[in-house]
XYZ file of C-alpha atoms in Angstrom:
694
model
C -59.335 22.386 20.980
C -56.390 21.621 23.242
C -55.523 19.917 26.495
C -52.559 19.824 28.845
C -50.177 16.883 28.706
C -48.239 15.385 31.632
C -45.599 12.672 31.305
C -43.597 11.497 34.323
C -40.931 8.784 34.382
C -40.510 7.550 37.946
C -36.987 6.275 38.581
C -34.710 5.186 41.368
C -32.185 7.879 42.400
C -30.655 9.539 39.337
C -27.131 10.997 39.674
C -27.023 14.784 39.553
C -25.084 15.550 36.367
C -26.925 13.028 34.150
C -30.222 14.344 35.520
C -29.456 17.878 34.356
C -28.428 16.614 30.931
C -31.546 14.462 30.577
C -33.849 17.387 31.384
C -32.219 19.476 28.654
C -32.273 16.628 26.157
C -35.888 15.769 26.855
C -36.909 19.359 26.161
C -35.031 19.480 22.847
C -36.272 16.048 21.773
C -39.872 16.830 22.733
C -39.903 20.121 20.842
C -38.621 18.321 17.753
C -41.007 15.384 18.161
C -44.132 17.536 18.516
C -43.040 19.619 15.550
C -42.531 16.531 13.409
C -45.860 15.143 14.598
C -47.605 18.405 13.650
C -49.003 18.835 17.161
C -49.062 22.470 18.174
C -48.829 23.627 21.787
C -48.619 26.768 23.897
C -45.685 25.972 26.218
C -43.401 23.001 26.796
C -41.378 22.472 29.982
C -39.189 19.709 31.365
C -38.196 19.124 34.976
C -36.027 16.783 36.970
C -35.813 15.494 40.518
C -33.832 12.591 41.985
C -36.672 10.133 41.427
C -38.535 11.545 38.456
C -38.209 13.206 35.052
C -41.224 15.268 34.020
C -42.554 16.659 30.741
C -45.418 19.165 30.880
C -47.030 20.597 27.754
C -49.725 23.251 28.061
C -52.359 23.695 25.372
C -51.420 20.674 23.261
C -53.611 20.326 20.172
C -56.047 17.432 20.219
C -55.449 16.678 16.563
C -52.558 16.839 14.139
C -52.589 19.561 11.532
C -53.589 18.387 8.061
C -50.873 18.621 5.436
C -50.550 18.535 1.676
C -47.584 16.636 0.245
C -46.175 17.073 -3.258
C -44.366 13.822 -4.020
C -42.028 13.630 -6.995
C -42.567 10.723 -9.373
C -41.059 9.493 -12.650
C -39.942 11.759 -15.471
C -42.761 13.055 -17.673
C -41.492 11.169 -20.739
C -41.537 7.911 -18.771
C -44.965 8.589 -17.249
C -46.895 8.952 -20.532
C -46.604 7.322 -23.945
C -46.612 9.150 -27.258
C -50.408 9.231 -27.240
C -50.505 10.862 -23.796
C -51.700 7.763 -21.982
C -50.246 6.945 -18.571
C -47.624 4.221 -18.561
C -47.255 1.447 -16.028
C -44.645 3.618 -14.289
C -47.218 6.383 -13.748
C -49.925 3.945 -12.725
C -47.627 2.203 -10.224
C -46.488 5.519 -8.771
C -50.080 6.742 -8.342
C -51.186 3.456 -6.836
C -48.302 3.538 -4.368
C -49.262 7.036 -3.220
C -52.950 6.243 -2.943
C -54.116 8.679 -5.622
C -55.850 8.366 -8.982
C -53.453 8.376 -11.913
C -55.527 11.111 -13.497
C -54.722 13.450 -10.606
C -50.993 13.441 -11.305
C -49.604 16.815 -12.348
C -46.472 17.603 -14.329
C -43.993 20.291 -13.376
C -40.459 21.365 -14.145
C -37.897 20.567 -11.461
C -36.108 23.851 -12.129
C -33.181 22.154 -13.859
C -34.772 21.587 -17.220
C -36.423 18.297 -16.325
C -40.159 17.543 -16.390
C -41.584 15.184 -13.770
C -44.989 14.079 -12.550
C -46.051 14.773 -8.983
C -48.691 13.265 -6.732
C -50.654 15.664 -4.550
C -51.390 13.754 -1.344
C -53.692 15.157 1.303
C -52.799 13.797 4.759
C -55.584 14.156 7.295
C -54.311 14.720 10.821
C -54.776 11.946 13.384
C -56.074 12.393 16.897
C -53.384 13.259 19.425
C -54.518 10.329 21.552
C -53.451 8.006 18.729
C -50.088 9.719 18.257
C -48.969 10.288 21.842
C -48.344 6.720 23.082
C -45.628 6.002 20.544
C -44.273 9.562 20.650
C -43.805 9.564 24.430
C -42.380 6.055 24.431
C -39.778 7.099 21.868
C -38.856 10.136 23.979
C -38.183 7.896 26.977
C -36.218 5.391 24.903
C -34.232 8.160 23.227
C -32.706 9.658 26.377
C -28.937 9.251 26.270
C -27.008 8.395 29.413
C -23.246 8.245 30.045
C -23.893 4.850 31.653
C -27.118 2.872 31.585
C -28.287 -0.408 33.042
C -30.786 -3.207 32.586
C -32.750 -4.727 35.437
C -34.950 -7.701 35.991
C -35.629 -9.756 32.890
C -36.356 -6.786 30.631
C -34.243 -5.396 27.808
C -34.861 -1.665 28.351
C -31.847 0.398 29.369
C -31.953 3.502 31.565
C -29.732 5.343 34.032
C -31.573 3.635 36.912
C -34.495 1.187 37.052
C -37.799 2.743 35.947
C -40.510 2.070 38.521
C -43.549 4.088 37.395
C -44.981 5.814 34.347
C -47.582 8.576 34.552
C -49.088 9.962 31.357
C -52.206 12.102 31.183
C -53.699 14.071 28.298
C -56.166 16.262 30.095
C -57.868 13.753 32.391
C -57.349 10.775 30.062
C -54.577 8.230 30.558
C -52.149 7.880 27.660
C -51.143 4.183 27.564
C -47.422 4.749 27.042
C -45.372 1.544 27.159
C -41.744 1.622 28.271
C -39.396 -0.580 30.305
C -42.082 -3.237 30.763
C -44.538 -0.746 32.235
C -47.763 0.791 30.976
C -48.477 4.368 32.058
C -51.315 5.052 34.441
C -52.536 7.994 36.511
C -50.500 7.470 39.692
C -47.262 9.044 40.864
C -44.967 8.078 43.710
C -44.756 10.348 46.754
C -41.592 11.154 48.720
C -40.068 7.849 49.770
C -39.555 8.981 53.386
C -42.138 11.666 54.044
C -45.275 10.877 52.050
C -48.102 9.259 53.988
C -49.456 7.799 50.762
C -46.677 6.538 48.490
C -49.039 5.916 45.564
C -50.883 9.127 44.737
C -53.602 9.391 42.051
C -53.469 12.348 39.661
C -56.901 13.357 38.367
C -55.667 15.329 35.372
C -52.540 16.871 33.901
C -53.502 20.194 35.448
C -53.674 18.808 39.000
C -50.111 17.469 39.094
C -48.997 20.287 41.393
C -51.645 19.288 43.927
C -50.407 15.698 43.805
C -46.832 16.909 44.318
C -47.862 18.807 47.457
C -49.667 15.754 48.761
C -46.700 13.565 47.927
C -44.213 16.016 49.483
C -41.934 16.305 46.455
C -40.839 19.310 44.407
C -40.289 18.250 40.821
C -39.180 21.713 39.610
C -35.411 21.989 40.033
C -35.529 25.783 39.884
C -38.002 25.864 42.762
C -35.793 23.522 44.799
C -32.766 25.704 44.065
C -34.672 28.776 45.248
C -35.639 27.072 48.505
C -32.048 25.968 49.130
C -30.735 29.491 48.493
C -33.345 30.977 50.813
C -32.450 28.443 53.485
C -28.748 29.225 53.217
C -29.387 32.964 53.368
C -31.580 32.562 56.446
C -28.833 30.661 58.278
C -26.236 33.222 57.225
C -28.306 36.043 58.687
C -29.166 34.091 61.826
C -25.566 33.198 62.670
C -23.694 36.143 61.130
C -21.672 33.934 58.790
C -21.147 33.474 55.072
C -21.529 30.122 53.337
C -18.960 28.949 50.794
C -21.182 27.697 47.985
C -19.372 26.257 44.931
C -21.667 26.327 41.937
C -21.046 22.683 41.043
C -21.725 21.474 44.584
C -24.888 23.583 44.776
C -26.188 22.032 41.545
C -25.501 18.560 42.897
C -27.256 19.281 46.186
C -30.359 20.568 44.399
C -30.588 17.269 42.535
C -30.069 15.117 45.623
C -33.245 16.215 47.394
C -36.959 16.329 46.529
C -38.098 18.136 49.680
C -35.092 20.212 50.823
C -34.477 21.224 54.411
C -31.474 23.477 55.073
C -29.816 23.349 58.474
C -26.456 23.816 60.165
C -24.033 21.416 61.816
C -20.775 21.869 63.704
C -17.425 20.128 64.179
C -14.546 20.352 66.643
C -12.470 23.533 66.483
C -9.196 21.592 66.552
C -9.832 20.508 62.970
C -9.427 24.112 61.824
C -5.641 23.688 62.064
C -5.890 21.734 58.840
C -5.560 23.890 55.665
C -8.967 25.212 54.666
C -8.695 23.569 51.246
C -8.711 20.178 52.957
C -11.800 21.042 54.986
C -13.575 22.507 51.961
C -12.730 19.502 49.798
C -13.898 17.026 52.438
C -17.173 18.911 52.753
C -17.990 19.918 49.183
C -16.518 17.066 47.164
C -17.149 14.166 49.511
C -20.213 15.122 51.561
C -21.885 17.930 49.590
C -21.882 20.252 52.596
C -21.246 23.983 52.428
C -18.381 25.306 54.607
C -18.953 28.512 56.558
C -16.780 31.620 56.972
C -16.818 34.092 59.821
C -16.796 37.879 59.388
C -12.993 37.825 58.951
C -13.201 35.426 56.012
C -11.685 32.503 57.914
C -13.490 29.186 58.158
C -15.429 28.509 61.350
C -16.288 25.123 62.800
C -19.731 24.976 61.195
C -21.212 23.716 57.951
C -24.533 23.874 56.160
C -26.238 20.666 55.096
C -29.304 20.201 52.909
C -31.173 17.015 53.726
C -34.100 15.138 52.228
C -35.594 13.846 55.460
C -38.272 14.876 57.906
C -37.775 18.544 58.888
C -39.001 17.639 62.354
C -36.070 15.288 62.776
C -33.401 17.703 61.581
C -31.574 17.558 64.897
C -31.048 13.810 64.642
C -30.223 14.017 60.929
C -27.621 16.729 61.507
C -26.118 14.697 64.347
C -25.514 11.908 61.868
C -23.846 14.279 59.427
C -21.670 15.633 62.225
C -20.440 12.135 62.998
C -19.570 11.603 59.347
C -17.663 14.880 58.919
C -15.906 14.392 62.265
C -14.504 11.086 60.999
C -13.492 12.642 57.683
C -11.736 15.585 59.303
C -10.091 13.374 61.911
C -8.548 11.349 59.097
C -7.517 14.518 57.249
C -5.924 15.955 60.398
C -4.018 12.738 61.003
C -2.782 12.663 57.388
C -1.730 16.317 57.525
C 0.204 15.909 60.766
C 1.887 12.761 59.498
C 2.840 14.500 56.249
C 4.378 17.439 58.115
C 6.749 15.021 59.809
C 8.112 13.835 56.438
C 10.891 15.317 54.290
C 9.884 16.520 50.831
C 13.151 15.385 49.260
C 12.389 11.899 50.545
C 9.042 12.101 48.811
C 10.812 12.976 45.559
C 12.920 9.818 45.816
C 9.739 7.782 46.292
C 8.445 9.013 42.935
C 10.794 6.466 41.322
C 8.373 3.802 42.532
C 5.325 5.457 40.958
C 4.583 4.853 37.284
C 3.898 7.978 35.270
C 3.100 6.050 32.106
C 3.924 2.435 31.376
C 6.040 3.193 28.299
C 7.451 6.481 29.596
C 8.662 5.275 32.949
C 8.297 6.534 36.492
C 7.223 9.871 37.913
C 10.783 10.171 39.203
C 12.105 10.032 35.637
C 9.541 12.630 34.646
C 10.760 14.928 37.426
C 14.320 14.659 36.109
C 13.100 15.654 32.643
C 11.000 18.511 34.051
C 14.037 19.875 35.900
C 16.182 19.838 32.758
C 13.411 21.272 30.581
C 12.637 24.000 33.131
C 16.270 25.130 32.941
C 16.188 25.087 29.131
C 12.964 27.077 28.971
C 14.365 29.529 31.521
C 17.302 30.201 29.221
C 15.012 30.652 26.222
C 12.820 33.045 28.214
C 15.797 35.002 29.502
C 15.034 34.377 33.164
C 17.480 35.955 35.606
C 19.549 33.866 38.001
C 17.117 34.281 40.899
C 14.172 33.152 38.774
C 16.197 30.231 37.476
C 17.097 29.142 41.016
C 13.487 29.297 42.206
C 12.283 27.444 39.116
C 14.904 24.719 39.562
C 13.911 24.048 43.172
C 10.196 24.176 42.360
C 10.697 21.763 39.449
C 12.439 19.328 41.803
C 9.605 19.436 44.352
C 6.575 20.030 42.097
C 5.255 16.442 42.242
C 6.517 15.537 45.710
C 3.103 15.869 47.338
C 1.714 13.083 45.126
C 3.002 10.595 47.687
C 1.679 12.542 50.676
C -1.193 10.952 52.574
C -3.352 14.053 52.200
C -3.119 14.058 48.398
C -3.649 10.301 48.214
C -6.898 10.918 50.119
C -7.768 14.144 48.275
C -6.127 13.978 44.786
C -7.709 17.280 43.764
C -5.388 19.030 46.250
C -2.145 18.170 44.477
C -0.094 21.338 44.264
C -2.184 22.979 46.968
C -0.755 20.671 49.616
C 2.655 20.885 47.982
C 2.678 24.602 48.725
C 1.735 24.066 52.371
C 4.345 21.378 52.862
C 7.047 23.433 51.143
C 6.400 26.405 53.411
C 6.383 24.151 56.471
C 9.714 22.705 55.345
C 11.297 26.162 55.134
C 11.185 26.644 51.379
C 10.773 30.210 50.157
C 7.374 31.660 49.378
C 8.475 31.911 45.719
C 9.248 28.184 45.519
C 6.008 27.270 47.293
C 4.001 29.508 44.947
C 5.598 27.942 41.866
C 4.738 24.443 43.145
C 1.099 25.485 43.486
C 0.942 27.427 40.230
C 2.572 24.861 37.978
C -0.824 23.157 37.702
C -2.313 26.348 36.255
C -4.131 27.053 34.063
C -6.251 24.043 34.954
C -9.112 24.753 32.529
C -10.172 27.203 29.826
C -10.361 30.683 31.300
C -8.328 29.805 34.396
C -5.581 32.217 35.461
C -2.020 31.526 34.320
C 0.840 31.295 36.834
C 1.635 34.733 38.223
C 5.400 34.200 38.365
C 8.082 33.311 35.844
C 9.197 30.204 37.815
C 5.587 29.009 37.981
C 5.198 29.381 34.205
C 8.524 27.663 33.489
C 7.672 24.588 35.577
C 4.105 24.503 34.254
C 5.235 24.690 30.626
C 7.927 22.067 31.207
C 5.441 19.656 32.787
C 2.974 20.030 29.909
C 5.547 19.847 27.129
C 7.206 16.776 28.578
C 3.886 14.936 28.704
C 2.933 16.090 25.223
C 6.159 14.948 23.576
C 6.218 11.651 25.443
C 2.627 10.719 24.630
C 3.065 11.622 20.955
C 6.303 9.622 20.854
C 4.563 6.418 21.978
C 1.760 6.893 19.462
C -1.034 7.768 21.867
C -1.903 11.252 20.602
C -5.512 12.358 21.183
C -8.062 10.987 18.748
C -11.571 12.361 18.470
C -12.872 13.136 21.935
C -10.414 10.766 23.640
C -7.677 12.715 25.391
C -6.783 10.759 28.553
C -3.654 12.803 29.250
C -5.418 16.159 28.708
C -2.950 17.166 26.000
C -5.356 19.634 24.435
C -5.799 21.372 27.759
C -2.027 21.268 28.253
C -1.344 22.876 24.882
C -3.926 25.597 25.474
C -2.434 26.212 28.913
C 1.058 26.610 27.496
C -0.197 28.951 24.776
C -2.043 31.010 27.384
C 1.190 31.457 29.325
C 2.955 32.663 26.183
C 0.135 34.915 24.994
C -1.224 36.251 28.272
C 1.472 35.475 30.811
C 4.469 36.847 28.940
C 6.445 33.597 28.705
C 8.992 34.273 25.968
C 9.609 31.004 24.154
C 8.915 29.826 20.626
C 7.078 26.615 19.916
C 9.904 25.098 17.880
C 12.555 25.772 20.512
C 10.350 24.598 23.365
C 9.356 21.348 21.641
C 12.960 20.648 20.626
C 14.095 21.137 24.232
C 11.411 18.703 25.426
C 12.549 16.091 22.892
C 16.136 16.404 24.144
C 14.904 15.418 27.597
C 14.033 11.929 26.337
C 17.533 11.214 25.031
C 18.893 8.159 26.771
C 15.449 7.149 28.075
C 13.570 3.954 27.279
C 11.731 5.802 24.494
C 13.288 6.180 21.058
C 12.031 9.397 19.492
C 12.028 10.368 15.841
C 12.755 14.021 16.569
C 11.583 15.288 13.190
C 8.320 13.328 13.099
C 7.388 13.818 16.750
C 8.468 17.465 16.734
C 6.384 18.169 13.656
C 3.342 16.385 15.086
C 3.534 18.226 18.412
C 4.062 21.606 16.733
C 1.085 20.943 14.462
C -1.020 19.920 17.458
C -0.134 23.134 19.273
C -0.827 25.214 16.161
C -4.339 23.766 15.891
C -4.980 24.806 19.496
C -3.584 28.269 18.702
C -6.010 28.542 15.790
C -8.862 27.691 18.156
C -7.761 30.368 20.620
C -7.587 32.978 17.873
C -11.030 32.085 16.549
C -12.436 32.193 20.093
C -11.016 35.711 20.416
C -13.139 36.856 17.514
C -10.693 36.780 14.604
C -12.144 35.726 11.253
C -11.146 32.317 9.937
C -9.347 33.788 6.901
C -7.432 36.281 9.050
C -6.219 33.407 11.219
C -5.318 31.249 8.222
C -3.466 34.108 6.524
C -1.299 34.810 9.561
C -0.654 31.197 10.547
C 0.472 30.430 6.991
C 3.613 32.519 7.527
C 3.929 32.865 11.317
C 2.994 30.270 13.917
C 6.130 29.705 15.944
C 5.726 32.684 18.287
C 2.113 32.635 19.543
C 2.234 36.094 21.104
C 3.506 37.502 17.798
C 0.728 35.674 15.963
C -1.865 37.260 18.234
C -0.498 40.753 17.590
C -0.565 40.152 13.828
C -4.157 38.909 13.935
C -5.237 41.852 16.041
C -3.620 44.299 13.637
C -5.038 42.622 10.519
C -8.529 42.355 12.007
C -8.483 46.032 12.924
C -7.170 47.035 9.493
C -9.762 44.960 7.673
C -12.513 46.483 9.786
C -11.429 50.046 8.991
C -10.168 49.563 5.407
C -12.099 46.547 4.155
C -12.069 47.514 0.459
C -8.359 48.300 0.427
C -7.346 44.964 1.899
C -9.781 43.033 -0.279
C -8.168 44.586 -3.369
C -4.680 43.961 -2.006
C -5.622 40.328 -1.465
C -6.581 40.024 -5.121
C -3.382 41.737 -6.227
C -1.255 39.587 -3.925
C -2.854 36.371 -5.175
C -2.310 37.424 -8.784
C 1.288 38.380 -8.093
C 2.079 35.148 -6.275
C 0.567 33.087 -9.080
C 2.892 34.832 -11.528
C 6.065 35.234 -9.499
C 9.035 32.880 -9.820
C 11.107 32.869 -6.610
C 14.017 31.101 -8.316
C 14.692 34.296 -10.308
C 15.464 36.243 -7.143
C 14.406 39.833 -6.499
C 17.226 41.972 -7.902
C 15.731 44.186 -10.582
C 17.185 46.403 -13.281
C 15.563 49.840 -13.124
C 17.071 50.878 -16.478
C 14.659 48.690 -18.453
C 11.535 49.604 -16.470
C 8.615 51.611 -17.720
C 6.891 54.313 -15.671
C 4.476 52.025 -13.763
C 7.245 49.520 -13.070
C 9.540 52.245 -11.759
C 6.774 53.653 -9.593
C 6.083 50.237 -8.052
C 9.803 49.563 -7.554
C 10.265 52.881 -5.758
C 7.192 52.240 -3.641
C 8.543 48.801 -2.695
C 11.912 50.309 -1.739
C 10.199 52.840 0.496
C 7.842 50.216 1.964
C 10.690 47.822 2.766
C 12.521 50.580 4.591
C 9.423 51.831 6.394
C 8.268 48.388 7.539
C 11.659 47.299 8.827
C 11.345 49.054 12.160
C 7.680 48.045 12.427
C 8.495 44.340 12.054
C 11.362 44.647 14.511
C 9.164 46.318 17.127
C 6.059 44.239 16.440
C 4.204 47.407 15.454
C 2.007 45.670 12.934
C -0.527 48.461 12.657
C 2.166 50.642 11.104
C 3.312 47.754 8.887
C -0.188 47.282 7.522
C -0.534 50.997 7.001
C 2.544 50.941 4.779
C 1.348 47.858 2.891
C -2.048 49.476 2.311
C -0.220 52.353 0.625
C 0.957 49.966 -2.100
C -2.524 49.501 -3.470
C -2.267 52.376 -5.936
C 1.133 51.441 -7.427
C 0.322 47.729 -7.749
C -3.109 48.426 -9.288
C -1.471 50.738 -11.843
C 1.190 48.115 -12.565
C -1.314 45.377 -13.328
C -3.556 47.747 -15.326
C -0.749 48.976 -17.602
C 2.031 46.381 -17.677
C 2.138 43.063 -19.554
C 4.043 40.945 -17.090
C 4.631 38.020 -19.442
C 6.359 40.135 -22.094
C 7.747 38.230 -25.125
C 11.188 39.670 -24.331
C 12.649 37.258 -21.762
C 14.849 39.911 -20.142
C 11.944 42.307 -19.644
C 9.631 39.497 -18.485
C 12.104 38.176 -15.917
C 12.728 41.667 -14.592
C 9.021 42.187 -14.062
C 8.712 38.790 -12.350
C 11.558 39.735 -10.009
C 9.640 42.907 -9.171
C 6.601 40.786 -8.286
C 8.867 38.535 -6.226
C 9.765 41.590 -4.158
C 6.103 42.531 -3.769
C 5.106 39.030 -2.636
C 8.060 38.666 -0.264
C 7.290 41.967 1.443
C 3.664 40.976 2.063
C 4.559 37.443 3.115
C 6.688 38.825 5.897
C 3.340 39.609 7.512
C 0.749 37.118 6.209
C -0.424 35.114 3.229
C -2.902 37.623 1.845
C -4.157 35.156 -0.767
C -6.083 33.498 2.083
C -7.972 36.674 2.936
C -11.460 36.416 1.459
C -12.588 39.191 -0.865
């Protein structure tokens, strides 16, 4: 027999992101809890709305499954005396497990030991006895980024818990949590419901209660209604809504009975850059901007409200007043900013602290300018690119003191581009100012221009070196200066953007920028730490691109300074292993054996006159391979290099099968070791093949 289960936690308004996380966690925790409790069910679903978190389980068993436990006891020799009578150890074990000592059985543990076991039959309890504690633990176990206590209680939750509803079929489950005992009532919509306190007859009638209470607890259903409402307005007005995914998710979790409607604002506000309008609407007010047929913003917006649909006109009027004030401020800030000089803004950066121990943002700009020039030289940028990069580096943080960016920090760089163009800077300089913040996150595009990449890399490297120098490198999940993201961004520019710099040279140039500053840097220690930090991020990128862990380790063991070169090596080795798996597995064994035997201090100059046939064959093969791989290494044609190395399998196998490397004759032995030195050195030009798993 089975019944449906309903559990609702009624809460004051829950923020959007924590609500989504709690719904996912509740599902995972409930599935685990019911499994542990041996309560079978047909389906399990969790839902979330601003004022409630809901668990619904269909076809939940009315009784736990019985189970048989085999519990290990003392060793057989300790459980019985020489006459075969049970000892006190056996009797105590049996008594503790609630079984007769005569029912104990002896079995081998599989490792040569004999032990006694108690066979315990556990009869399943009624679900009604299990559920109160189980559901209470689920509520208590929800994790929140921030929680609070209220009243005189000790329970902690994201917001105060006001009601508990728990029904197993039509029976109340007396769950206790946050000073409340569950009943059979839910709370209706706080504005729209005629009856705020709504009885629920059974778990299966919850949907009827939701209709009566004018709330939609299913977030997917609310999302569907919001989408349909947006689409209807788009068709009605011939426009297209700008709907950021994050904003949409927030809006869905801000309403329990969504009504989608449209508001308008004064056309004069459209003179402000669209990013300002979009940010004011989506980030601050959770509205959706609207585009006309030409793709330009129009003076309308879509709002989803939680009030009475019959009063939408008045509700929208209120939203219009709010956005009018926001856009009026933004327009004022923008106009005021246009009247300022960007070079003046740069001078004001001296008054803004970048980091307490690293000095002002003005000092950082000076370092970025110098580092941008150094990276440009390393990259081989032409004079025009260098000039653009230099000017962009000088202005890249100027907009931080603009009124628009102070109001909308997310627009740093975006506003810098607008202000640069308005001030007469070239499109190239303006683009580099915007792009030096890219890539902003994993998967984001890299700067499209060389100047943009140079300034971006300089900004990230300067921060990285400075933060490591003052001993505040990331630890665990704490990374307040986003150094991991910065390192990945720089690597992406090298790998995908074509920025031609090595890690060692770039880090060294960044360290030079701190000479004469308030920070004393141990160049060797800080440089090594930063390079290691970047290499770990490079390893992550390579693994994310599908390269096996041992392929990545093998390549990074001999080449990590040029990330783009590392990627090409990994790609070639992965492809070769996929097509010639056996060959490279055998070569890995041979390489490991050779490296264990070789003695680099002997050098690699061999005497062919004292070589046997297999030695001579290997020596000739190594001569040919060294010559053939030279052009491949120079051109980065690693597929051809690996093809040549694969051809050495036969000669090296024959050598190890027929030749005693550690010959009693020291001259012969050392000559053979020098031959192995040559073999190892040739392979190590590409990777450490001893790290490649067989």
